[in-house]
Tab-separated table of C-alpha atoms in Angstrom:
chain	number	residue	atom	x	y	z
A	1	UNK	CA	1.508	-28.163	-47.859
A	2	UNK	CA	3.409	-26.488	-44.889
A	3	UNK	CA	3.446	-28.128	-41.491
A	4	UNK	CA	0.731	-27.152	-39.256
A	5	UNK	CA	2.548	-25.336	-36.483
A	6	UNK	CA	-0.154	-24.673	-34.229
A	7	UNK	CA	-1.419	-27.017	-31.676
A	8	UNK	CA	-4.962	-27.183	-31.271
A	9	UNK	CA	-6.314	-25.176	-28.660
A	10	UNK	CA	-7.548	-28.187	-26.706
A	11	UNK	CA	-4.210	-29.517	-26.430
A	12	UNK	CA	-2.831	-26.207	-25.219
A	13	UNK	CA	-5.503	-26.059	-22.389
A	14	UNK	CA	-4.883	-29.512	-21.196
A	15	UNK	CA	-1.005	-28.904	-21.330
A	16	UNK	CA	-2.195	-25.512	-18.868
A	17	UNK	CA	-4.183	-27.300	-16.690
A	18	UNK	CA	-1.605	-30.003	-16.212
A	19	UNK	CA	0.575	-27.217	-14.779
A	20	UNK	CA	-2.175	-25.621	-13.199
A	21	UNK	CA	-3.019	-28.974	-11.442
A	22	UNK	CA	0.730	-29.111	-10.169
A	23	UNK	CA	0.633	-25.306	-9.110
A	24	UNK	CA	-2.336	-26.115	-6.796
A	25	UNK	CA	-1.358	-29.244	-5.645
A	26	UNK	CA	2.398	-29.487	-5.159
A	27	UNK	CA	2.142	-32.939	-3.596
A	28	UNK	CA	1.361	-34.071	-7.065
A	29	UNK	CA	4.898	-34.039	-7.949
A	30	UNK	CA	7.801	-35.766	-6.659
A	31	UNK	CA	9.675	-32.852	-6.115
A	32	UNK	CA	9.415	-30.346	-3.348
A	33	UNK	CA	9.973	-27.078	-5.552
A	34	UNK	CA	7.400	-28.696	-7.897
A	35	UNK	CA	4.939	-25.769	-7.302
A	36	UNK	CA	7.638	-23.274	-7.601
A	37	UNK	CA	8.338	-24.717	-11.309
A	38	UNK	CA	4.630	-25.111	-12.027
A	39	UNK	CA	4.120	-21.248	-11.166
A	40	UNK	CA	7.056	-20.353	-13.344
A	41	UNK	CA	5.886	-22.616	-16.145
A	42	UNK	CA	2.239	-20.947	-15.827
A	43	UNK	CA	3.889	-17.404	-15.768
A	44	UNK	CA	5.891	-17.996	-19.100
A	45	UNK	CA	2.857	-19.770	-20.555
A	46	UNK	CA	0.720	-16.640	-19.972
A	47	UNK	CA	3.456	-14.760	-22.106
A	48	UNK	CA	3.330	-17.247	-25.174
A	49	UNK	CA	0.196	-15.868	-26.989
A	50	UNK	CA	-3.086	-14.642	-26.797
A	51	UNK	CA	-4.238	-18.482	-26.885
A	52	UNK	CA	-2.349	-19.203	-24.055
A	53	UNK	CA	-2.721	-16.252	-21.607
A	54	UNK	CA	-6.405	-16.503	-20.545
A	55	UNK	CA	-6.243	-20.258	-19.453
A	56	UNK	CA	-2.886	-19.505	-17.850
A	57	UNK	CA	-4.209	-16.584	-16.075
A	58	UNK	CA	-7.217	-18.583	-14.773
A	59	UNK	CA	-4.956	-21.028	-12.878
A	60	UNK	CA	-2.546	-18.225	-11.573
A	61	UNK	CA	-5.433	-15.699	-10.328
A	62	UNK	CA	-7.790	-18.407	-9.226
A	63	UNK	CA	-6.853	-17.523	-5.468
A	64	UNK	CA	-6.027	-14.043	-4.937
A	65	UNK	CA	-4.873	-12.456	-1.369
A	66	UNK	CA	-4.292	-8.969	-0.668
A	67	UNK	CA	-3.057	-8.008	2.888
A	68	UNK	CA	-1.892	-4.708	4.072
A	69	UNK	CA	-3.046	-1.815	6.081
A	70	UNK	CA	-6.202	-0.156	5.454
A	71	UNK	CA	-4.709	1.719	2.449
A	72	UNK	CA	-4.765	-1.324	0.576
A	73	UNK	CA	-8.721	-1.071	0.277
A	74	UNK	CA	-7.431	1.707	-2.349
A	75	UNK	CA	-5.457	-0.995	-4.200
A	76	UNK	CA	-7.133	-1.157	-7.874
A	77	UNK	CA	-6.220	-4.891	-9.230
A	78	UNK	CA	-6.063	-4.943	-13.439
A	79	UNK	CA	-9.599	-5.164	-14.706
A	80	UNK	CA	-8.334	-7.952	-16.980
A	81	UNK	CA	-7.573	-10.025	-14.374
A	82	UNK	CA	-10.765	-9.778	-12.372
A	83	UNK	CA	-12.837	-12.660	-14.332
A	84	UNK	CA	-10.278	-15.111	-13.414
A	85	UNK	CA	-10.489	-14.671	-9.548
A	86	UNK	CA	-12.553	-17.376	-7.902
A	87	UNK	CA	-11.115	-17.002	-4.029
A	88	UNK	CA	-10.593	-13.647	-2.819
A	89	UNK	CA	-8.982	-12.955	0.541
A	90	UNK	CA	-8.461	-9.429	1.843
A	91	UNK	CA	-6.594	-9.031	4.880
A	92	UNK	CA	-6.250	-5.789	6.614
A	93	UNK	CA	-3.744	-5.083	9.247
A	94	UNK	CA	-3.482	-1.988	11.450
A	95	UNK	CA	-0.033	-0.730	12.030
A	96	UNK	CA	0.413	1.042	14.643
A	97	UNK	CA	3.281	3.311	13.937
A	98	UNK	CA	5.377	3.533	10.848
A	99	UNK	CA	8.753	4.675	12.027
A	100	UNK	CA	9.125	2.711	15.236
A	101	UNK	CA	7.979	0.045	17.150
A	102	UNK	CA	4.952	0.782	18.936
A	103	UNK	CA	5.666	-0.569	22.581
A	104	UNK	CA	8.636	1.703	22.770
A	105	UNK	CA	7.093	4.617	20.752
A	106	UNK	CA	7.357	7.017	23.546
A	107	UNK	CA	10.579	6.297	25.037
A	108	UNK	CA	13.441	8.972	24.520
A	109	UNK	CA	15.556	6.466	22.676
A	110	UNK	CA	13.012	6.574	20.034
A	111	UNK	CA	11.748	9.981	19.790
A	112	UNK	CA	15.283	11.804	20.035
A	113	UNK	CA	16.079	10.751	16.571
A	114	UNK	CA	13.162	12.014	15.231
A	115	UNK	CA	14.575	15.510	15.480
A	116	UNK	CA	18.190	14.227	14.701
A	117	UNK	CA	17.129	12.644	11.676
A	118	UNK	CA	15.341	15.568	10.165
A	119	UNK	CA	11.952	13.471	10.288
A	120	UNK	CA	9.430	15.929	9.680
A	121	UNK	CA	6.324	13.606	9.360
A	122	UNK	CA	4.616	10.829	11.286
A	123	UNK	CA	1.438	8.331	11.026
A	124	UNK	CA	-0.254	6.983	14.282
A	125	UNK	CA	-3.027	4.649	14.208
A	126	UNK	CA	-4.019	4.244	17.798
A	127	UNK	CA	-7.171	3.674	19.717
A	128	UNK	CA	-5.624	4.784	23.235
A	129	UNK	CA	-6.345	8.321	24.089
A	130	UNK	CA	-3.593	8.261	27.096
A	131	UNK	CA	-1.036	7.415	24.388
A	132	UNK	CA	-2.027	10.095	22.308
A	133	UNK	CA	-1.205	12.739	25.135
A	134	UNK	CA	2.210	11.268	25.476
A	135	UNK	CA	2.692	11.078	21.899
A	136	UNK	CA	1.943	14.747	21.384
A	137	UNK	CA	4.354	15.658	24.252
A	138	UNK	CA	7.040	13.401	22.723
A	139	UNK	CA	6.858	14.507	19.234
A	140	UNK	CA	9.511	17.246	18.130
A	141	UNK	CA	8.805	20.752	17.266
A	142	UNK	CA	9.990	20.190	14.020
A	143	UNK	CA	7.525	17.712	12.964
A	144	UNK	CA	5.425	19.520	9.917
A	145	UNK	CA	3.146	16.661	9.142
A	146	UNK	CA	1.132	14.323	11.649
A	147	UNK	CA	-1.099	11.692	10.091
A	148	UNK	CA	-3.449	10.114	12.875
A	149	UNK	CA	-5.713	7.065	12.047
A	150	UNK	CA	-7.908	6.409	15.042
A	151	UNK	CA	-11.655	6.008	15.388
A	152	UNK	CA	-11.632	7.638	18.874
A	153	UNK	CA	-9.838	11.035	18.514
A	154	UNK	CA	-11.631	13.829	20.295
A	155	UNK	CA	-11.451	17.425	19.413
A	156	UNK	CA	-9.240	18.150	22.442
A	157	UNK	CA	-6.462	16.026	21.057
A	158	UNK	CA	-6.639	18.059	17.884
A	159	UNK	CA	-6.212	21.261	20.019
A	160	UNK	CA	-3.264	19.649	21.894
A	161	UNK	CA	-1.893	18.604	18.572
A	162	UNK	CA	-2.133	22.493	17.234
A	163	UNK	CA	-0.942	23.757	20.396
A	164	UNK	CA	2.043	21.585	20.644
A	165	UNK	CA	3.273	22.077	17.200
A	166	UNK	CA	3.362	25.802	16.154
A	167	UNK	CA	5.044	24.789	13.043
A	168	UNK	CA	2.567	22.026	11.837
A	169	UNK	CA	2.033	22.571	8.009
A	170	UNK	CA	-0.271	19.227	7.937
A	171	UNK	CA	-2.417	17.457	10.056
A	172	UNK	CA	-4.448	14.563	8.479
A	173	UNK	CA	-6.899	12.673	10.561
A	174	UNK	CA	-7.744	9.551	9.015
A	175	UNK	CA	-10.902	7.383	9.597
A	176	UNK	CA	-12.057	9.334	12.420
A	177	UNK	CA	-15.196	10.356	14.071
A	178	UNK	CA	-14.522	13.698	15.617
A	179	UNK	CA	-16.103	13.724	19.053
A	180	UNK	CA	-16.152	16.780	21.031
A	181	UNK	CA	-16.103	15.971	25.093
A	182	UNK	CA	-19.233	16.883	27.160
A	183	UNK	CA	-19.185	20.877	27.280
A	184	UNK	CA	-15.965	20.864	25.078
A	185	UNK	CA	-16.629	23.982	22.866
A	186	UNK	CA	-15.096	23.528	19.071
A	187	UNK	CA	-12.536	26.336	19.305
A	188	UNK	CA	-9.094	25.645	17.609
A	189	UNK	CA	-6.095	27.985	18.450
A	190	UNK	CA	-4.407	29.917	16.040
A	191	UNK	CA	-1.745	28.126	14.231
A	192	UNK	CA	1.695	29.859	14.392
A	193	UNK	CA	3.083	31.899	11.692
A	194	UNK	CA	3.995	29.242	8.866
A	195	UNK	CA	5.470	30.168	5.553
A	196	UNK	CA	2.886	27.874	3.713
A	197	UNK	CA	-0.687	27.661	4.314
A	198	UNK	CA	-1.279	24.952	7.009
A	199	UNK	CA	-3.411	21.796	5.480
A	200	UNK	CA	-6.096	19.807	7.492
A	201	UNK	CA	-6.904	16.510	5.950
A	202	UNK	CA	-9.979	14.712	7.027
A	203	UNK	CA	-10.848	11.269	6.022
A	204	UNK	CA	-14.033	10.651	7.721
A	205	UNK	CA	-14.561	6.748	7.317
A	206	UNK	CA	-18.266	5.963	8.667
A	207	UNK	CA	-19.981	9.600	9.409
A	208	UNK	CA	-20.183	12.728	8.121
A	209	UNK	CA	-17.693	14.895	10.167
A	210	UNK	CA	-20.606	16.978	11.788
A	211	UNK	CA	-23.436	14.439	12.014
A	212	UNK	CA	-24.390	13.879	15.419
A	213	UNK	CA	-21.656	15.980	16.641
A	214	UNK	CA	-23.129	19.479	17.052
A	215	UNK	CA	-20.468	20.819	14.709
A	216	UNK	CA	-21.810	23.937	13.144
A	217	UNK	CA	-21.252	26.052	10.052
A	218	UNK	CA	-19.212	28.317	12.480
A	219	UNK	CA	-16.901	25.376	13.432
A	220	UNK	CA	-16.419	24.642	9.838
A	221	UNK	CA	-15.743	28.263	8.934
A	222	UNK	CA	-13.047	28.269	11.940
A	223	UNK	CA	-11.672	25.088	10.450
A	224	UNK	CA	-10.875	27.413	7.370
A	225	UNK	CA	-9.785	30.047	9.330
A	226	UNK	CA	-7.198	27.927	11.147
A	227	UNK	CA	-6.043	25.501	8.488
A	228	UNK	CA	-7.128	27.609	4.897
A	229	UNK	CA	-6.972	24.451	2.962
A	230	UNK	CA	-9.145	21.492	3.714
A	231	UNK	CA	-9.085	18.133	1.971
A	232	UNK	CA	-11.869	16.024	3.126
A	233	UNK	CA	-12.272	12.261	2.246
A	234	UNK	CA	-15.885	11.380	2.358
A	235	UNK	CA	-16.350	7.667	2.236
A	236	UNK	CA	-19.832	6.879	3.491
A	237	UNK	CA	-22.912	8.559	5.248
A	238	UNK	CA	-26.299	7.478	4.080
A	239	UNK	CA	-28.668	10.029	3.430
A	240	UNK	CA	-26.218	12.813	4.178
A	241	UNK	CA	-24.340	13.581	1.114
A	242	UNK	CA	-26.555	16.505	-0.297
A	243	UNK	CA	-26.376	17.906	3.443
A	244	UNK	CA	-22.666	17.632	3.471
A	245	UNK	CA	-22.135	19.365	0.265
A	246	UNK	CA	-24.268	22.187	1.322
A	247	UNK	CA	-22.348	22.794	4.731
A	248	UNK	CA	-19.147	22.660	2.683
A	249	UNK	CA	-20.217	24.785	0.092
A	250	UNK	CA	-21.482	27.386	2.612
A	251	UNK	CA	-18.215	27.475	4.111
A	252	UNK	CA	-16.353	27.499	0.964
A	253	UNK	CA	-15.133	31.261	1.395
A	254	UNK	CA	-13.389	30.437	4.557
A	255	UNK	CA	-10.927	28.167	2.648
A	256	UNK	CA	-8.412	29.073	0.203
A	257	UNK	CA	-8.564	25.676	-0.981
A	258	UNK	CA	-10.940	22.851	-0.604
A	259	UNK	CA	-10.961	19.337	-1.824
A	260	UNK	CA	-13.551	16.760	-1.485
A	261	UNK	CA	-12.893	13.244	-2.279
A	262	UNK	CA	-15.998	11.104	-2.467
A	263	UNK	CA	-15.579	7.713	-2.761
A	264	UNK	CA	-17.356	5.844	-5.893
A	265	UNK	CA	-19.324	3.567	-3.893
A	266	UNK	CA	-21.061	5.571	-1.707
A	267	UNK	CA	-23.841	6.356	-4.417
A	268	UNK	CA	-24.280	3.042	-5.134
A	269	UNK	CA	-25.093	2.357	-1.600
A	270	UNK	CA	-27.643	5.220	-1.278
A	271	UNK	CA	-29.208	3.759	-4.558
A	272	UNK	CA	-29.316	0.585	-3.368
A	273	UNK	CA	-30.986	1.603	-0.095
A	274	UNK	CA	-33.783	3.437	-2.185
A	275	UNK	CA	-34.395	0.382	-4.227
A	276	UNK	CA	-34.522	-1.937	-1.175
A	277	UNK	CA	-37.086	0.844	0.400
A	278	UNK	CA	-39.415	0.638	-2.374
A	279	UNK	CA	-39.397	-3.040	-2.426
B	1	UNK	CA	-10.960	29.684	-3.897
B	2	UNK	CA	-12.250	26.614	-5.651
B	3	UNK	CA	-14.190	23.549	-4.860
B	4	UNK	CA	-13.179	20.377	-6.305
B	5	UNK	CA	-15.003	17.142	-6.396
B	6	UNK	CA	-13.260	14.058	-6.978
B	7	UNK	CA	-13.972	10.313	-7.460
B	8	UNK	CA	-11.626	8.162	-5.518
B	9	UNK	CA	-12.373	4.570	-6.111
B	10	UNK	CA	-12.271	2.126	-3.423
B	11	UNK	CA	-11.369	-1.487	-3.871
B	12	UNK	CA	-13.791	-2.858	-6.665
B	13	UNK	CA	-15.090	-6.657	-7.093
B	14	UNK	CA	-16.403	-5.250	-10.463
B	15	UNK	CA	-15.538	-7.879	-13.327
B	16	UNK	CA	-15.054	-10.846	-10.665
B	17	UNK	CA	-17.631	-12.985	-12.699
B	18	UNK	CA	-16.531	-16.227	-11.190
B	19	UNK	CA	-15.977	-15.267	-7.516
B	20	UNK	CA	-17.005	-17.984	-5.398
B	21	UNK	CA	-15.376	-17.112	-2.080
B	22	UNK	CA	-14.547	-13.594	-0.630
B	23	UNK	CA	-12.872	-13.796	2.897
B	24	UNK	CA	-12.555	-10.364	4.663
B	25	UNK	CA	-9.964	-10.675	7.638
B	26	UNK	CA	-10.092	-7.297	9.324
B	27	UNK	CA	-8.843	-8.571	12.686
B	28	UNK	CA	-6.936	-5.663	14.030
B	29	UNK	CA	-8.266	-3.140	12.092
B	30	UNK	CA	-9.893	0.259	13.697
B	31	UNK	CA	-12.081	1.069	10.740
B	32	UNK	CA	-15.834	-0.203	11.172
B	33	UNK	CA	-16.013	-3.521	9.844
B	34	UNK	CA	-19.576	-3.287	8.622
B	35	UNK	CA	-18.928	-0.237	6.548
B	36	UNK	CA	-15.782	-1.535	5.282
B	37	UNK	CA	-17.528	-4.901	4.124
B	38	UNK	CA	-20.717	-2.809	2.782
B	39	UNK	CA	-18.155	-0.551	1.069
B	40	UNK	CA	-16.595	-3.656	-0.519
B	41	UNK	CA	-19.477	-5.836	-1.279
B	42	UNK	CA	-21.478	-3.161	-2.874
B	43	UNK	CA	-19.178	-3.074	-5.617
B	44	UNK	CA	-20.183	-6.647	-6.781
B	45	UNK	CA	-23.102	-6.698	-8.941
B	46	UNK	CA	-25.555	-9.065	-7.753
B	47	UNK	CA	-25.992	-10.848	-11.208
B	48	UNK	CA	-22.558	-11.176	-11.953
B	49	UNK	CA	-21.754	-12.198	-8.094
B	50	UNK	CA	-24.416	-14.978	-8.847
B	51	UNK	CA	-21.632	-17.625	-8.333
B	52	UNK	CA	-20.760	-16.240	-4.998
B	53	UNK	CA	-20.928	-19.115	-2.366
B	54	UNK	CA	-18.962	-17.705	0.592
B	55	UNK	CA	-18.717	-14.144	2.338
B	56	UNK	CA	-16.706	-14.475	5.221
B	57	UNK	CA	-15.801	-11.547	7.674
B	58	UNK	CA	-13.273	-12.500	10.285
B	59	UNK	CA	-13.060	-9.426	12.857
B	60	UNK	CA	-11.845	-9.508	16.749
B	61	UNK	CA	-14.215	-6.715	17.539
B	62	UNK	CA	-17.505	-8.124	16.764
B	63	UNK	CA	-18.778	-6.778	20.061
B	64	UNK	CA	-17.830	-3.377	19.483
B	65	UNK	CA	-20.054	-3.223	16.464
B	66	UNK	CA	-23.251	-5.232	17.728
B	67	UNK	CA	-23.387	-3.177	20.800
B	68	UNK	CA	-21.015	-0.251	21.447
B	69	UNK	CA	-23.250	2.752	19.239
B	70	UNK	CA	-26.730	3.684	19.570
B	71	UNK	CA	-29.797	1.912	17.852
B	72	UNK	CA	-30.117	4.414	15.259
B	73	UNK	CA	-26.412	4.006	14.257
B	74	UNK	CA	-26.671	-0.033	14.522
B	75	UNK	CA	-29.431	0.264	12.207
B	76	UNK	CA	-27.623	2.345	9.698
B	77	UNK	CA	-24.408	0.320	10.078
B	78	UNK	CA	-25.967	-3.137	9.301
B	79	UNK	CA	-29.252	-2.111	7.457
B	80	UNK	CA	-27.205	-2.006	4.075
B	81	UNK	CA	-25.243	-5.024	4.924
B	82	UNK	CA	-28.459	-6.936	5.508
B	83	UNK	CA	-30.021	-5.399	2.084
B	84	UNK	CA	-26.736	-6.401	-0.012
B	85	UNK	CA	-26.513	-9.972	1.438
B	86	UNK	CA	-30.100	-10.490	0.927
B	87	UNK	CA	-29.958	-9.441	-2.656
B	88	UNK	CA	-26.776	-11.546	-3.176
B	89	UNK	CA	-28.388	-14.584	-1.552
B	90	UNK	CA	-31.763	-14.059	-3.741
B	91	UNK	CA	-29.767	-13.906	-7.133
B	92	UNK	CA	-27.250	-16.686	-6.183
B	93	UNK	CA	-30.304	-19.023	-5.634
B	94	UNK	CA	-32.484	-17.909	-8.220
B	95	UNK	CA	-29.791	-17.472	-11.194
B	96	UNK	CA	-27.415	-20.280	-10.217
B	97	UNK	CA	-29.356	-22.399	-7.736
B	98	UNK	CA	-26.436	-22.061	-5.318
B	99	UNK	CA	-25.975	-21.670	-1.882
B	100	UNK	CA	-24.753	-18.472	-0.365
B	101	UNK	CA	-23.172	-18.534	3.284
B	102	UNK	CA	-22.504	-15.730	5.009
B	103	UNK	CA	-20.157	-16.045	8.318
B	104	UNK	CA	-19.218	-13.514	10.847
B	105	UNK	CA	-16.514	-14.628	12.883
B	106	UNK	CA	-15.435	-13.183	16.106
B	107	UNK	CA	-12.061	-14.152	17.108
B	108	UNK	CA	-12.667	-12.717	20.676
B	109	UNK	CA	-14.356	-15.018	23.187
B	110	UNK	CA	-16.519	-12.544	25.053
B	111	UNK	CA	-19.813	-13.839	26.483
B	112	UNK	CA	-21.513	-10.665	25.936
B	113	UNK	CA	-20.750	-10.919	22.210
B	114	UNK	CA	-22.706	-14.134	22.324
B	115	UNK	CA	-25.690	-12.705	24.256
B	116	UNK	CA	-25.972	-9.540	22.357
B	117	UNK	CA	-25.594	-11.548	19.210
B	118	UNK	CA	-28.681	-13.365	19.968
B	119	UNK	CA	-30.514	-10.274	21.015
B	120	UNK	CA	-29.459	-7.645	18.270
B	121	UNK	CA	-29.180	-9.714	15.114
B	122	UNK	CA	-32.583	-9.790	14.408
B	123	UNK	CA	-32.876	-6.185	14.806
B	124	UNK	CA	-29.670	-5.540	12.843
B	125	UNK	CA	-30.895	-8.156	9.909
B	126	UNK	CA	-34.387	-7.624	9.802
B	127	UNK	CA	-34.802	-8.787	6.411
B	128	UNK	CA	-33.507	-12.368	7.086
B	129	UNK	CA	-35.573	-12.151	10.279
B	130	UNK	CA	-38.801	-10.767	8.545
B	131	UNK	CA	-38.669	-13.674	6.246
B	132	UNK	CA	-37.769	-16.184	8.950
B	133	UNK	CA	-34.689	-16.627	7.469
B	134	UNK	CA	-32.630	-15.893	10.780
B	135	UNK	CA	-30.946	-18.670	12.955
B	136	UNK	CA	-28.549	-17.746	15.744
B	137	UNK	CA	-26.244	-20.664	16.760
B	138	UNK	CA	-23.288	-20.913	19.398
B	139	UNK	CA	-20.055	-23.027	19.359
B	140	UNK	CA	-17.272	-23.610	21.710
B	141	UNK	CA	-17.587	-20.068	23.091
B	142	UNK	CA	-16.616	-18.114	20.083
B	143	UNK	CA	-19.076	-16.418	18.294
B	144	UNK	CA	-19.937	-17.112	14.589
B	145	UNK	CA	-22.994	-16.139	12.884
B	146	UNK	CA	-23.468	-17.495	9.512
B	147	UNK	CA	-26.516	-17.038	7.064
B	148	UNK	CA	-26.987	-19.235	4.051
B	149	UNK	CA	-29.553	-19.604	1.531
B	150	UNK	CA	-29.698	-21.284	-1.886
B	151	UNK	CA	-31.055	-24.507	-3.596
B	152	UNK	CA	-34.116	-26.353	-2.290
B	153	UNK	CA	-33.379	-24.335	1.122
B	154	UNK	CA	-35.862	-21.886	1.629
B	155	UNK	CA	-34.367	-20.015	4.676
B	156	UNK	CA	-31.314	-18.123	5.509
B	157	UNK	CA	-30.248	-19.399	9.213
B	158	UNK	CA	-27.546	-17.569	11.076
B	159	UNK	CA	-25.222	-20.094	12.987
B	160	UNK	CA	-21.884	-19.817	14.791
B	161	UNK	CA	-18.993	-22.201	14.282
B	162	UNK	CA	-15.717	-22.796	15.710
B	163	UNK	CA	-13.253	-19.700	14.218
B	164	UNK	CA	-10.436	-22.012	14.372
B	165	UNK	CA	-11.753	-23.837	11.019
B	166	UNK	CA	-10.512	-21.557	8.401
B	167	UNK	CA	-12.078	-23.606	5.690
B	168	UNK	CA	-15.258	-22.992	4.269
B	169	UNK	CA	-18.064	-25.857	3.877
């Protein structure tokens, strides 16, 4: 009779649990690098066989921390690991400017290299309107792509951006509620002659682009005239999905290209509201 | 000319059958914390999330989300959060008999935060309020709002606690 080469599953689980305890509690062992050893051992165990994988993952993925800027919300963890997560921490940090320190952003020392290095794109996330004006003045005319992440961006700022950058080919407004100032008509100046079709990308986080801001069909049509292409990220706006779609479709002819991204959880929320209303 | 509709999936808690603690730390973000929380929490199936015991939302701008919008906007913002948390709390109690605690932590010390928190929360979380499940407390100048439910406990209180204590329970 051949020797039994497989350990009983109960023993395998017990061995892995020992490693898991050491992984969670580094003081349990005498050595300071005990936790690192246990972590490596658990990783190795997870690759031994299917019988070892589940238990090892349960210890490795018990606590998961995801950190980064708001884009990390689009991170999709592997579904196979989700059942093992018991504690999940999501840490969102706003990055002011991805190229240079925010405190020195507008000094000549930092703005000059933009043209020198041939940098053609920038990402900004700031709530300060005053800084935006300085920023627009400081940006190089060679800048072709501007991405703003701000919840307080006004239409006047957009107009200034377009005026200051005749060569602008891509303007991305992320997580913005577009707010026209008092008596400020929604008028965008024409862009300069561009070899490519300029693109306007709008990431509207909490409200539909025009909800409550008196942005009309004509305004949307004008957006189409100015930019040609519109990428519209629509994340959440209860009860207004149909209105948004109708408005976009009514102006479809204004755009050479129109892409609407609808975050999947939106419909779920609306359904949830309907359900709770009936209750 | 074409119109294209695409699904762009946000971070999803789907499949997290064993999730017991969820912490959303959004101290310095510009996005709406309430909407982001709803977006994430709504991906959690209430039945699957029956083991959830803690939902912790940390932010530095509670005052902003409590007070700076109109009454209608606030009702829209918080209404869904109210509904989702109520649902999760009910399921956690009925399925697992577990106590679900929701904590909203403000890292800013702002007197208006506390005053408006007391005043507005019954309006913003009407389900808790109507069921008599709402409690607002204050601790050491920092606003913390917690709601808990489960076991033999028949109410969902809202309270505040010290934000320097990161450990749940």
